[in-house]
Short mmCIF file of C-alpha atoms in Angstrom, two decimals:
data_model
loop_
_atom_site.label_atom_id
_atom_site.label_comp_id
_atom_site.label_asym_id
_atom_site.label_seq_id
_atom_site.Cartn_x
_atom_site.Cartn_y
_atom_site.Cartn_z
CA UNK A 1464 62.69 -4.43 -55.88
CA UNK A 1465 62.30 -3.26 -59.46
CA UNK A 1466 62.56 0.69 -59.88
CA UNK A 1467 58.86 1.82 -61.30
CA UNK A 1468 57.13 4.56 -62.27
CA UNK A 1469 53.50 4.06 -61.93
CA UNK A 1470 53.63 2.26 -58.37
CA UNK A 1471 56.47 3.43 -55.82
CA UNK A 1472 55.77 0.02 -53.46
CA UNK A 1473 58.43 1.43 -51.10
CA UNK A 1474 57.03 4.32 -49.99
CA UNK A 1475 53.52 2.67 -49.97
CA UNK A 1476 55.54 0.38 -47.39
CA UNK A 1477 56.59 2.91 -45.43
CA UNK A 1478 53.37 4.42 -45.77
CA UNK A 1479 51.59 1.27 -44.20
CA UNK A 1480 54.42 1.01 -40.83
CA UNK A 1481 53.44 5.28 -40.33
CA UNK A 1482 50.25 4.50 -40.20
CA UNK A 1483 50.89 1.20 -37.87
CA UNK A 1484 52.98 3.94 -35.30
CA UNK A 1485 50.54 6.64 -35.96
CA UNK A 1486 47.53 4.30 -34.50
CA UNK A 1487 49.95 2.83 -31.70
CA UNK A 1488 51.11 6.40 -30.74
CA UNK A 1489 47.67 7.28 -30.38
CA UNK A 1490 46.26 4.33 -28.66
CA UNK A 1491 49.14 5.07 -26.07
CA UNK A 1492 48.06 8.84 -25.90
CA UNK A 1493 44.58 8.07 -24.92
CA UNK A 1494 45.69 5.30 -22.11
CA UNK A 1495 48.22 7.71 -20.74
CA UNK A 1496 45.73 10.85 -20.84
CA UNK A 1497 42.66 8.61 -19.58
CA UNK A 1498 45.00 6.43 -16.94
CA UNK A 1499 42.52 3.54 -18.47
CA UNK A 1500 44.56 0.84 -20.10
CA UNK A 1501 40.96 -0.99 -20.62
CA UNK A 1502 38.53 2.00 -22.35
CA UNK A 1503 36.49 -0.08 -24.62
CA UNK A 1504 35.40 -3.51 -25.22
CA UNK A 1505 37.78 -3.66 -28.27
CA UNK A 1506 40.94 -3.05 -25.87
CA UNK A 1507 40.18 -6.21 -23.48
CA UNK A 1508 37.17 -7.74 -24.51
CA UNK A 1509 37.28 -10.35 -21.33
CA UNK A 1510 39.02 -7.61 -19.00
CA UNK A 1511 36.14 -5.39 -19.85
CA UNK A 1512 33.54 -7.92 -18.60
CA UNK A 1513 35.01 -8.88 -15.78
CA UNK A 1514 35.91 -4.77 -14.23
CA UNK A 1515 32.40 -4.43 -14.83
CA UNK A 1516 31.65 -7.00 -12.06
CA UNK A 1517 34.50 -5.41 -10.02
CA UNK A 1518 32.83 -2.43 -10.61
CA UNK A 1519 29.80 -3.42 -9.00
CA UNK A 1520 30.89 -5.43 -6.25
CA UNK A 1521 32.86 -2.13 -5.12
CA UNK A 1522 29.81 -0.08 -5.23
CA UNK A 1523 27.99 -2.51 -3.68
CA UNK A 1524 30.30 -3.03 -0.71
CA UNK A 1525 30.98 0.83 -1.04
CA UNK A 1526 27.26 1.15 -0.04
CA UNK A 1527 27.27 -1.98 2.55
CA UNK A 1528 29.66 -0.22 4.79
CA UNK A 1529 28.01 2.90 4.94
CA UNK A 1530 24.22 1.02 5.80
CA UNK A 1531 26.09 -0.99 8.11
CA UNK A 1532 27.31 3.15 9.65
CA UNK A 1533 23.76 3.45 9.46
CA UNK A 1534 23.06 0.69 11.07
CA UNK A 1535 25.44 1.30 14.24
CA UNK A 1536 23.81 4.51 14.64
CA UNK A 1537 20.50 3.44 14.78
CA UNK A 1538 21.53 0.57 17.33
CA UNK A 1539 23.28 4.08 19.46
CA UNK A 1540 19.70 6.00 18.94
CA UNK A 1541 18.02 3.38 20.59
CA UNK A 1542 20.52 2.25 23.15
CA UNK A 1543 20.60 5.87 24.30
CA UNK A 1544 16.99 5.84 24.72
CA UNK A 1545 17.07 2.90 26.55
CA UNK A 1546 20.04 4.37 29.20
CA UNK A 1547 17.37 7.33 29.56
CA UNK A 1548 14.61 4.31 30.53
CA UNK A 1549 17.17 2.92 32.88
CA UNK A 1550 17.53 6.04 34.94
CA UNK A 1551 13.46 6.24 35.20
CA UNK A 1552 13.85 2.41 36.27
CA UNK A 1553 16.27 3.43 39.11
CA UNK A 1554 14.19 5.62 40.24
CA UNK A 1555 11.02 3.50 40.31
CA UNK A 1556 13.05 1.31 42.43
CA UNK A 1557 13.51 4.14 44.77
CA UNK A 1558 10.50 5.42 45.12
CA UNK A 1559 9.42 1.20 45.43
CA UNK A 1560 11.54 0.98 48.08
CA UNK A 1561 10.62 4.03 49.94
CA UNK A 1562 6.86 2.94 49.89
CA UNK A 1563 7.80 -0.54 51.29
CA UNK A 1564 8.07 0.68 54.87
CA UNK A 1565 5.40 1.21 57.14
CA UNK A 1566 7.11 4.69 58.50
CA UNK A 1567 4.78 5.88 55.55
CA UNK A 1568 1.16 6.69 55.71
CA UNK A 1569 -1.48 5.63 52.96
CA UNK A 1570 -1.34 9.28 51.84
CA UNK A 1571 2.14 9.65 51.53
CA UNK A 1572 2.25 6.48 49.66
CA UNK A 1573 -0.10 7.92 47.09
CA UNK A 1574 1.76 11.00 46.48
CA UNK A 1575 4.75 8.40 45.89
CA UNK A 1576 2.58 6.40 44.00
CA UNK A 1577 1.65 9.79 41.36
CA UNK A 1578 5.82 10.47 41.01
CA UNK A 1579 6.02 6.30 40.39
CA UNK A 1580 3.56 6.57 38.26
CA UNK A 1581 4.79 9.51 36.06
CA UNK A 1582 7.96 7.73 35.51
CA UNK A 1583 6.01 4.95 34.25
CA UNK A 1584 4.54 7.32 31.57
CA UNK A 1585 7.63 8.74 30.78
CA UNK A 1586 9.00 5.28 30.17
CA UNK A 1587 5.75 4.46 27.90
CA UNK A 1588 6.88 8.40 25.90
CA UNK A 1589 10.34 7.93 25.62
CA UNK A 1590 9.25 4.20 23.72
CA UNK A 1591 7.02 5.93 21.59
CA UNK A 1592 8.89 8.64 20.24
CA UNK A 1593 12.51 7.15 19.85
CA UNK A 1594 13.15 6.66 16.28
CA UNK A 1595 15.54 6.65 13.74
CA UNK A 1596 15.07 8.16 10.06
CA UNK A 1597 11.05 7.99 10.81
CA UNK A 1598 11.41 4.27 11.78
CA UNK A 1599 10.19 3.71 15.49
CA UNK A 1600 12.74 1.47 17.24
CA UNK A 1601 10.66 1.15 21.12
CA UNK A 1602 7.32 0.56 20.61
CA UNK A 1603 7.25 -2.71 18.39
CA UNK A 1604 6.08 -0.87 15.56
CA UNK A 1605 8.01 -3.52 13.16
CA UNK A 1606 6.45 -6.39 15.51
CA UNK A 1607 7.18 -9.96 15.43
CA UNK A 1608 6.16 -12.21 18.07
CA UNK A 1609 8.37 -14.18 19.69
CA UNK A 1610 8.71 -15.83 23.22
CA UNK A 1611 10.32 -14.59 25.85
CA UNK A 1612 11.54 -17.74 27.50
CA UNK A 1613 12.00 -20.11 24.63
CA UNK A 1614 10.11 -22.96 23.32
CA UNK A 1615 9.18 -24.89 26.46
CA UNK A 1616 11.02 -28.63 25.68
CA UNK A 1617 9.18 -30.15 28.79
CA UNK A 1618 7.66 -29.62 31.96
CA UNK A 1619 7.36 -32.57 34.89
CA UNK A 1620 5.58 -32.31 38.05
CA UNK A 1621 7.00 -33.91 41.45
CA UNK A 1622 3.78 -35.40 42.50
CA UNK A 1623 0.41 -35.26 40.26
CA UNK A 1624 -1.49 -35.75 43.84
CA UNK A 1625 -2.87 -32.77 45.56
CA UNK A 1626 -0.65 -32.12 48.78
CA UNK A 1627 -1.49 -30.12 51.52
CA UNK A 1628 2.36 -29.51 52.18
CA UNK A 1629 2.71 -28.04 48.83
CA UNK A 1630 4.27 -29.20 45.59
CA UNK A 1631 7.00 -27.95 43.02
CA UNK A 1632 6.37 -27.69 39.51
CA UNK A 1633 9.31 -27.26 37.47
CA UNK A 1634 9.44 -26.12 33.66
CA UNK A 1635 12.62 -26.25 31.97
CA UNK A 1636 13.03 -24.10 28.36
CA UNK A 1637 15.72 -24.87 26.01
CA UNK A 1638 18.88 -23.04 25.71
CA UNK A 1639 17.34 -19.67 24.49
CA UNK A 1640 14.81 -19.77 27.70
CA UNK A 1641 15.16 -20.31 31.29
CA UNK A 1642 13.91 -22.96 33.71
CA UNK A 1643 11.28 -21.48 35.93
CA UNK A 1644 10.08 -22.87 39.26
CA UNK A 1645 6.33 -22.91 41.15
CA UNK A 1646 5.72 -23.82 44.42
CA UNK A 1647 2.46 -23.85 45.56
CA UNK A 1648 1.58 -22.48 48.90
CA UNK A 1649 1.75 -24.47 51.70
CA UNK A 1650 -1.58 -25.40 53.15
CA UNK A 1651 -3.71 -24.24 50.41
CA UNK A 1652 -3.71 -26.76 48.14
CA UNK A 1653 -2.62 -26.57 44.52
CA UNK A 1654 -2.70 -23.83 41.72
CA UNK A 1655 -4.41 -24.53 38.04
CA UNK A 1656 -1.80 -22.29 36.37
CA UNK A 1657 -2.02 -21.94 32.06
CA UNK A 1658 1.02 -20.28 30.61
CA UNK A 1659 0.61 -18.32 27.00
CA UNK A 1660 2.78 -17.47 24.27
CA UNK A 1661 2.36 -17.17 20.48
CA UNK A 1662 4.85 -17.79 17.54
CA UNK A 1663 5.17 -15.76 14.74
CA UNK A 1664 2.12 -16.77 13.41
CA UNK A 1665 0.54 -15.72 15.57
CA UNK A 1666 -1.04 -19.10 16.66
CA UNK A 1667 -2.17 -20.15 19.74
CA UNK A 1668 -2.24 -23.81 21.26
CA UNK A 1669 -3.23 -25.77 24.39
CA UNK A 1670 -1.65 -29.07 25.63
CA UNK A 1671 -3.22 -31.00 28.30
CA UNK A 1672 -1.60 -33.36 30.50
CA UNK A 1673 -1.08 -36.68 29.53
CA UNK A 1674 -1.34 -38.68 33.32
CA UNK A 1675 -3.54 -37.45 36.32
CA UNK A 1676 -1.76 -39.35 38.88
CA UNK A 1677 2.08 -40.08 39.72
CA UNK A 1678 5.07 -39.44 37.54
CA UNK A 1679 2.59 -37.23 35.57
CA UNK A 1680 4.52 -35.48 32.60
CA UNK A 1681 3.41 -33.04 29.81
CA UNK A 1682 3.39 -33.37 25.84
CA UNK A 1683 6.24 -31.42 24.31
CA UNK A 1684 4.69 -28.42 23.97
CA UNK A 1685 7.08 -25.98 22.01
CA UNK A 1686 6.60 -22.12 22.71
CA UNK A 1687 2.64 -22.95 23.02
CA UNK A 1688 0.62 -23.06 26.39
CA UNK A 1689 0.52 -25.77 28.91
CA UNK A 1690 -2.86 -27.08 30.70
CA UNK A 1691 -2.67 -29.16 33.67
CA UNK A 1692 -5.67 -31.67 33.14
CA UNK A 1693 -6.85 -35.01 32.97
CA UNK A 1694 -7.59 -35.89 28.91
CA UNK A 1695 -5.02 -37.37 26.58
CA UNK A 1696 -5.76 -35.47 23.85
CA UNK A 1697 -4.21 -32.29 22.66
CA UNK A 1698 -6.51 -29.03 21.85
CA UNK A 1699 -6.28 -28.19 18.22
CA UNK A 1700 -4.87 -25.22 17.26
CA UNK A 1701 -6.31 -21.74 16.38
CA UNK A 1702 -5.46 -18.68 14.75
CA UNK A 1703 -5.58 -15.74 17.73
CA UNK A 1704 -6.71 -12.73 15.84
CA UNK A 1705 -7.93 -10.99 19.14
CA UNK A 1706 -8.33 -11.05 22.97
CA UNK A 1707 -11.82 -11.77 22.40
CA UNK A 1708 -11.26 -15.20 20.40
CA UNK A 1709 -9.05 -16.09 23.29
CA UNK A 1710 -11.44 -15.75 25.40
CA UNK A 1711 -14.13 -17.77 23.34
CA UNK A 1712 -11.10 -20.43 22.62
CA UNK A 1713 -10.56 -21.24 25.90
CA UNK A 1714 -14.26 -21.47 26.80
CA UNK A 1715 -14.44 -24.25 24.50
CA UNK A 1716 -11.43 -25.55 25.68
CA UNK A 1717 -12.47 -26.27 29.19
CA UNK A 1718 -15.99 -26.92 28.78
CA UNK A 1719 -16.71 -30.60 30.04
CA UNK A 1720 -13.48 -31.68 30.77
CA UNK A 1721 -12.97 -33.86 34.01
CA UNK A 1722 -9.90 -33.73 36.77
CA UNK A 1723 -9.22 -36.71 39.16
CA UNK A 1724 -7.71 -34.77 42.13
CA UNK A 1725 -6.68 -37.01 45.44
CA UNK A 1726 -5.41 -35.32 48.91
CA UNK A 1727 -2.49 -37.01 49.92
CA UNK A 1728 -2.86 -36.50 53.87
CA UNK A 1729 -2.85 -40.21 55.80
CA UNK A 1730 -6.23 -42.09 54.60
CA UNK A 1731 -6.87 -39.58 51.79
CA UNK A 1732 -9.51 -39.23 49.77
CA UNK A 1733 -9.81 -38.85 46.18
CA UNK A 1734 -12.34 -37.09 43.94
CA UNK A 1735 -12.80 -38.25 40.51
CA UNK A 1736 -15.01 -37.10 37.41
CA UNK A 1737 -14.83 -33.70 38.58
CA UNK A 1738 -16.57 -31.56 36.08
CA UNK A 1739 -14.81 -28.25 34.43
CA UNK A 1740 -17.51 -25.99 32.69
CA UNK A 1741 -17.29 -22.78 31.26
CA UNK A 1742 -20.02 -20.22 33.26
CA UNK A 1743 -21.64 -16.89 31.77
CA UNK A 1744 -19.06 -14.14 32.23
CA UNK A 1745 -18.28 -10.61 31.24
CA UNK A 1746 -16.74 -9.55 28.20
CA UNK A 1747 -12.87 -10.59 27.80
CA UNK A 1748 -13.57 -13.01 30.97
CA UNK A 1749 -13.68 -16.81 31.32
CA UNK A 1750 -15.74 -17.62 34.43
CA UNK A 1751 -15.16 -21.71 35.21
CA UNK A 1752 -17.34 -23.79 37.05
CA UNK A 1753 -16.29 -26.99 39.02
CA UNK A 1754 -18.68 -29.50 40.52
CA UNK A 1755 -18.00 -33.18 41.79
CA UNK A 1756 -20.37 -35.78 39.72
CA UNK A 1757 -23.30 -36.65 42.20
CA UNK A 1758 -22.65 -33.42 44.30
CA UNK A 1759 -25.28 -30.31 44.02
CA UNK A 1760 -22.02 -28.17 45.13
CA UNK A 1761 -20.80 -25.68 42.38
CA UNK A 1762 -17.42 -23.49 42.86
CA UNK A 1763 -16.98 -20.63 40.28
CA UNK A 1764 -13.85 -19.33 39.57
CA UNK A 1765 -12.74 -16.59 37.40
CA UNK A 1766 -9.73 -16.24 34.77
CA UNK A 1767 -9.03 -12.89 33.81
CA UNK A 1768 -8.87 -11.04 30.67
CA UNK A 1769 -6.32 -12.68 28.21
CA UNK A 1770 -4.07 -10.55 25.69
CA UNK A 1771 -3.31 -11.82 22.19
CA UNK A 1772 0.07 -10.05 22.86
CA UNK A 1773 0.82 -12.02 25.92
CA UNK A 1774 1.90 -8.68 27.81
CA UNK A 1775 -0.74 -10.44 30.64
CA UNK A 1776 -2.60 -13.89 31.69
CA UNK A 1777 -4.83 -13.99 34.57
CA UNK A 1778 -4.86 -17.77 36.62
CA UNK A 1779 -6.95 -18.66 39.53
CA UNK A 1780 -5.92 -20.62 42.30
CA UNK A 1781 -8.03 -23.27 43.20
CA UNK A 1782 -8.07 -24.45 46.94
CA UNK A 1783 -8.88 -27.74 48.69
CA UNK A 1784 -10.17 -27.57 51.67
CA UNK A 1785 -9.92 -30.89 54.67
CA UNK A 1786 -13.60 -31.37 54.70
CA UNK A 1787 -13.33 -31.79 51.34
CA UNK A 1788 -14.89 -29.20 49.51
CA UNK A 1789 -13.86 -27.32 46.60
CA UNK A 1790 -13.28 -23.66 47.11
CA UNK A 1791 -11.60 -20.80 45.36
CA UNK A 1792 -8.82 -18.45 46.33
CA UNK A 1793 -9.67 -14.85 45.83
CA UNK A 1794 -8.41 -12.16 43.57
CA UNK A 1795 -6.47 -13.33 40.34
CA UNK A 1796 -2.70 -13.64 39.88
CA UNK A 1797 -1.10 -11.99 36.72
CA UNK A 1798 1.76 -13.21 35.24
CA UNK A 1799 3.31 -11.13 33.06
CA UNK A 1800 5.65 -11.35 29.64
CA UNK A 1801 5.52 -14.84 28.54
CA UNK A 1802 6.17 -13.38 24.80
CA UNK A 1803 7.02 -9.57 23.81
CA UNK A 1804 7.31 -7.66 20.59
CA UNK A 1805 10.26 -6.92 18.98
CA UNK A 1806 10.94 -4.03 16.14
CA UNK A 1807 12.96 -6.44 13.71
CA UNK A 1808 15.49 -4.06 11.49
CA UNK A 1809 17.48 -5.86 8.51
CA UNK A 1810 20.73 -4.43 8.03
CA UNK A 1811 22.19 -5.64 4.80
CA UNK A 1812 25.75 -5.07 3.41
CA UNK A 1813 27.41 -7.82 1.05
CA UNK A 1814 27.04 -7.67 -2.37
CA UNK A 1815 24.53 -10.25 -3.09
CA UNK A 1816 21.38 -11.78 -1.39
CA UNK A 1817 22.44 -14.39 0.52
CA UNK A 1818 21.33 -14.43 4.30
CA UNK A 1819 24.95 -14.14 5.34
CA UNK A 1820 25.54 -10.89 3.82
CA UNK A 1821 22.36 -9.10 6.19
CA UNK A 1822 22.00 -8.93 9.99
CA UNK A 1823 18.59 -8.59 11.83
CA UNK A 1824 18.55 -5.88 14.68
CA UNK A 1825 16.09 -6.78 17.17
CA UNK A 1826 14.81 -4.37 19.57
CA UNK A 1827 12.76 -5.14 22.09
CA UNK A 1828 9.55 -3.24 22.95
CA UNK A 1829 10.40 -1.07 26.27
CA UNK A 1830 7.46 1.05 27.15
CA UNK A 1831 6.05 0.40 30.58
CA UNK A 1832 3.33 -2.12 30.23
CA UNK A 1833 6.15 -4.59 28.19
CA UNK A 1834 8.55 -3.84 30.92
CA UNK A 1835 5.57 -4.80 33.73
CA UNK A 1836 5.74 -1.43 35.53
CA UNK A 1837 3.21 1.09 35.85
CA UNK A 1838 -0.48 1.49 35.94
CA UNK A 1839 -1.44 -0.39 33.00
CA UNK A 1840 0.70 -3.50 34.21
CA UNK A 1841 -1.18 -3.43 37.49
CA UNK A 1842 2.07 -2.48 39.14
CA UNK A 1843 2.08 0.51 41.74
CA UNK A 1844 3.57 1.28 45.06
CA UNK A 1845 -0.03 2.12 47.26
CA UNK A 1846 0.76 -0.89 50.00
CA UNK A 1847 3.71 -2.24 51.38
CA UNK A 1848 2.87 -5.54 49.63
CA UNK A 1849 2.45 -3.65 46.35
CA UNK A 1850 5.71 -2.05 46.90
CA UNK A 1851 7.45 -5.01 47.53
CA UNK A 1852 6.01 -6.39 44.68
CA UNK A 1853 7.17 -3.22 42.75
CA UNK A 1854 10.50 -3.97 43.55
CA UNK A 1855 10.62 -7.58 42.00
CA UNK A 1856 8.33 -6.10 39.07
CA UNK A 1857 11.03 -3.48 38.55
CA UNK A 1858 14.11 -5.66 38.64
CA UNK A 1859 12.81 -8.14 36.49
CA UNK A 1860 12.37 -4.87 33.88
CA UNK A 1861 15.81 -3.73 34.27
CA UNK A 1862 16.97 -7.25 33.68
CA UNK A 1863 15.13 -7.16 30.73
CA UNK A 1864 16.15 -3.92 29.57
CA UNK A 1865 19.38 -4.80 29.81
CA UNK A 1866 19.41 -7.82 27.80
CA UNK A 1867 17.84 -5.85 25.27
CA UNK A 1868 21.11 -3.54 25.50
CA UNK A 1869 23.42 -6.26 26.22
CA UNK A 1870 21.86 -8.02 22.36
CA UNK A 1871 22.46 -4.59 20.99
CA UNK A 1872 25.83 -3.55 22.18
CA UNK A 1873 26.99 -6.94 21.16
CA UNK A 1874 25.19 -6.44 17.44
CA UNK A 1875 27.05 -3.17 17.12
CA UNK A 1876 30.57 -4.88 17.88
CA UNK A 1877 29.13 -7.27 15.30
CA UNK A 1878 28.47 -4.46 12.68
CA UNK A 1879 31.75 -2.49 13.42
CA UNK A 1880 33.73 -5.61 12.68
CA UNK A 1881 31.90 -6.19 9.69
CA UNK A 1882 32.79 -2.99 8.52
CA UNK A 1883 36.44 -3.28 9.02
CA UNK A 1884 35.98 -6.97 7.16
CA UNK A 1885 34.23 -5.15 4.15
CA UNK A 1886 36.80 -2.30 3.87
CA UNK A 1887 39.46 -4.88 3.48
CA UNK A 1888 37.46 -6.65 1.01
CA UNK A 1889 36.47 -3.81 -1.10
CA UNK A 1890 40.20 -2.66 -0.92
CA UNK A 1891 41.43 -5.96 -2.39
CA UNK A 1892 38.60 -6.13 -4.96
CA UNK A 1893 39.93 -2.22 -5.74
CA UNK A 1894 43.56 -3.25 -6.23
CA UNK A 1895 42.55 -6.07 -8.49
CA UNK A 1896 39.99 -4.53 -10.69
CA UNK A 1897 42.63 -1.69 -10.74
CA UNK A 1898 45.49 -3.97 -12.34
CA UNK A 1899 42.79 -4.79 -15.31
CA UNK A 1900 41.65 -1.44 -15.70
CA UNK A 1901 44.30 1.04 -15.18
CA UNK A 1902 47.32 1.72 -17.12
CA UNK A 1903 50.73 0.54 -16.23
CA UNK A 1904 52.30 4.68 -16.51
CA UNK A 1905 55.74 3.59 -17.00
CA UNK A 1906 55.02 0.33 -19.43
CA UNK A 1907 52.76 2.61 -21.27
CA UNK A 1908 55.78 5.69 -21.43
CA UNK A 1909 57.94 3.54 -22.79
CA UNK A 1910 55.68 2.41 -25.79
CA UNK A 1911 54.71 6.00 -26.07
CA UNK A 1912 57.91 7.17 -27.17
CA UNK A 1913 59.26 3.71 -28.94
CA UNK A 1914 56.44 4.63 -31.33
CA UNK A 1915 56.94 7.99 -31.53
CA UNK A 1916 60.65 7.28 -32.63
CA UNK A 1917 59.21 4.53 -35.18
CA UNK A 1918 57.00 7.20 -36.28
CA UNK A 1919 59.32 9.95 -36.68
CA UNK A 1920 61.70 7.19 -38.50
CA UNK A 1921 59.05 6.53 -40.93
CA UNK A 1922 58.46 10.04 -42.10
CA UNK A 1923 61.99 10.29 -42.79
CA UNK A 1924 61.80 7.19 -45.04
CA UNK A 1925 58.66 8.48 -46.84
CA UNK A 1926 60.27 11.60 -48.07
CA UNK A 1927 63.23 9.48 -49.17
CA UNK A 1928 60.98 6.84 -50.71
CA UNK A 1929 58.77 9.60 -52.46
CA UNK A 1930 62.30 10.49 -54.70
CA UNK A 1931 62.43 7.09 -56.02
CA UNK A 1932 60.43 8.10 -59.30
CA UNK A 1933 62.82 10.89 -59.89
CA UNK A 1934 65.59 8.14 -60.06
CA UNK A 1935 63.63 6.72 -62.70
CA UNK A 1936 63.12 9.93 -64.59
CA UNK A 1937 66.67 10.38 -64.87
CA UNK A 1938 67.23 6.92 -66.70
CA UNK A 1939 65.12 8.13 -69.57
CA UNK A 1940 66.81 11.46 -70.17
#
């Protein structure tokens, strides 16, 4: 290097490695006094992007675990409710049971009746006014329809003949539902029985039977309702907005159509072309008329008032005499819960939208008239008969009750090993946005004060490399 006057390139070369330590020393200062070793795109352009995902995912999870908290102790608000509902259930059955003895007189059994009654009210409160963070969780206010029993995959019938020894009907649900069994009463003939549940669309539709005489069999019917008839062709289907277009649907439904009905006692008889009509009736009611063709006999039957929520159906039974004749049995049955309401909750807490990253809490409506107990389910304890029927009504609520709190304990497991699933996720996701983000202390320490040497190395050299031009002075004196 040639010894100059006007341009000292040494020191301008030591002037250029300071300022390389100076800028190193200080990018180390900031990562060791921030902890960061990624604080701006410039540091880790690609790191950057991808802790900003991290970042994201963690809240997000962060947040999923503590809705999923939330959603464990909505599940204990209303399972709580429901053990309170369970002890008024227990002591329905009690009071049941106590009016199902004759020791009792009509006026005791109506001063049992008012306590069985109250408890049915209290049921119908505590459903009304359990919620959670203003959200109802008893009373269906969230409602979707949905059947009780399952869609219906088929239903056969032992005989299609009318027996005087009584026949079994059997309907068999799928998997989600339960097989039910009817057997009519001996000597009095059959029972014309419809069965009624909506989807979530709240649409209603009726199936008749395909065959009127043996080995008789009905169309697959799904969660829909089932009519016992004589035509081949299937009802459309309606929209149910209301009892009252029930009422008028089913109306239309029977008028005209024909039954062939034969008696299978020794030399039987069979009558054929028998007439179903719909009759005048009062508001909410189907009244049905049957006549044999060629016959100035009419029998009028009633079907009671039909609920678009399928809490209740009314069915008649229908009665064949020996001589013949066509006659009607009494009072209507009820049967009770063929769909229910549920208060559908959505409990989400992945990171993204996908179905698999939510639950749905369903709670099922539990005031009195869903359960089939009190007053406005036609349920009290005033006979022995209606007590004993109490009891039956009042199991078959427990039952129900308890599923409800069976589906719920088993959706808080669900939740608290989600929970435990998450943490462990978010934990890892931590650790590894944490090895692109944070500084290595002791990597970083060691830079720190290999530039700080370099630095304070450099300075030194500058003040020798600044005396250079002196040199140079002296050769010209």
């Amino acid at each position: 290097m040639a010894l100059a006057i006007n341009n000292n390139l040494m020191a301008n070369n030591v002037t250029r490695n300071l300022q390389s330590h100076y800028g190193k020393l200080n990018q180390s200062t900031q990562r060791l006094s921030s902890g960061l070793r990624v604080s701006s795109a410039a540091d880790d352009a690609a790191g950057l992007a991808i802790r900003e995902l991290m970042r994201s995912d963690i809240a997000a999870l962060g947040q999923g675990i503590r809705n999923a908290n939330d959603g464990i102790s909505m599940i204990q608000t209303a399972d709580g409710a429901l053990g309170v509902i369970d002890s008024k259930l227990i002591r329905m059955k009690e009071l049941a049971e106590q009016a199902s003895t004759d020791t009792y007189t009509a006026d005791q059994r109506t001063l049992i009746n008012q306590e069985y009654q109250a408890m049915a009210k209290e049921i119908t409160r505590i459903a009304s006014d359990t919620d959670f963070n203003g959200s109802k969780l008893l009373n269906g206010d969230q409602t979707k329809l949905h059947d009780v029993r399952g869609s219906i995959k088929y239903a056969t019938v032992g005989d299609s003949t009318v027996s005087q020894k009584g026949e079994r009907v059997s309907i068999v649900s799928n998997k989600d539902g339960e097989s039910v069994e009817v057997t009519n009463q001996t000597a009095q003939g059959f029972e014309i029985k419809s069965t009624f549940a909506l989807d979530d669309k709240k649409t209603l539709t009726l199936v008749q039977q395909t065959k009127s005489k043996t080995e008789g069999a009905l169309d697959e019917v799904g969660s829909k309702v089932s009519v016992l008839a004589d035509e081949t062709t299937a009802f459309e289907t309606t929209d149910l907005k209301s009892s009252a277009d029930l009422t008028a649907y089913y109306k239309q439904a029977i008028t005209d159509k024909k039954l062939t009905m034969e008696q299978s006692s020794d030399g039987g008889k069979t009558w054929t072309n028998v007439k179903l009509g719909e009759d005048s009736a009062a508001g909410g009611m189907v009244r049905i008329t049957v006549q044999e063709e060629n016959s100035k006999r009419v029998d009028t039957f009633t079907l009671g008032k039909f609920q678009k929520d399928g809490t209740t159906a009314s069915v008649a039974k229908l009665n064949i005499t020996t001589d013949g004749a066509l006659t009607t049995k009494g009072a209507d049955t009820t049967i009770t819960h063929t769909s229910t309401t549920y208060t559908t909750t959505n409990v989400h807490f992945g990171s993204s939208s996908a179905s698999t990253d939510s639950y749905n809490v369903n709670i099922g409506r539990s005031d009195a008239t869903s359960l089939g107990v009190g007053t406005a389910a036609d349920d009290n304890v005033l006979t022995r008969e209606m007590a004993k029927v109490a009891l039956n009504n009042i199991n078959n609520a427990i039952a129900k009750k308890d599923a409800s709190r069976a589906e719920l304990g088993a959706t808080q497991n669900r939740l608290s090993a989600t929970i435990e699933n998450i943490s462990v996720q978010k934990e890892n996701l931590q650790a590894a946005e944490s090895r692109i983000s944070d500084v290595d202390v002791a990597t970083e320490m060691t830079e720190f004060n290999k530039q700080q040497i370099l630095a304070n190395a450099a300075v030194s050299m500058l003040s020798q490399a600044n005396n250079l031009p002196k040199m140079a002075q002296k050769l010209l004196g």
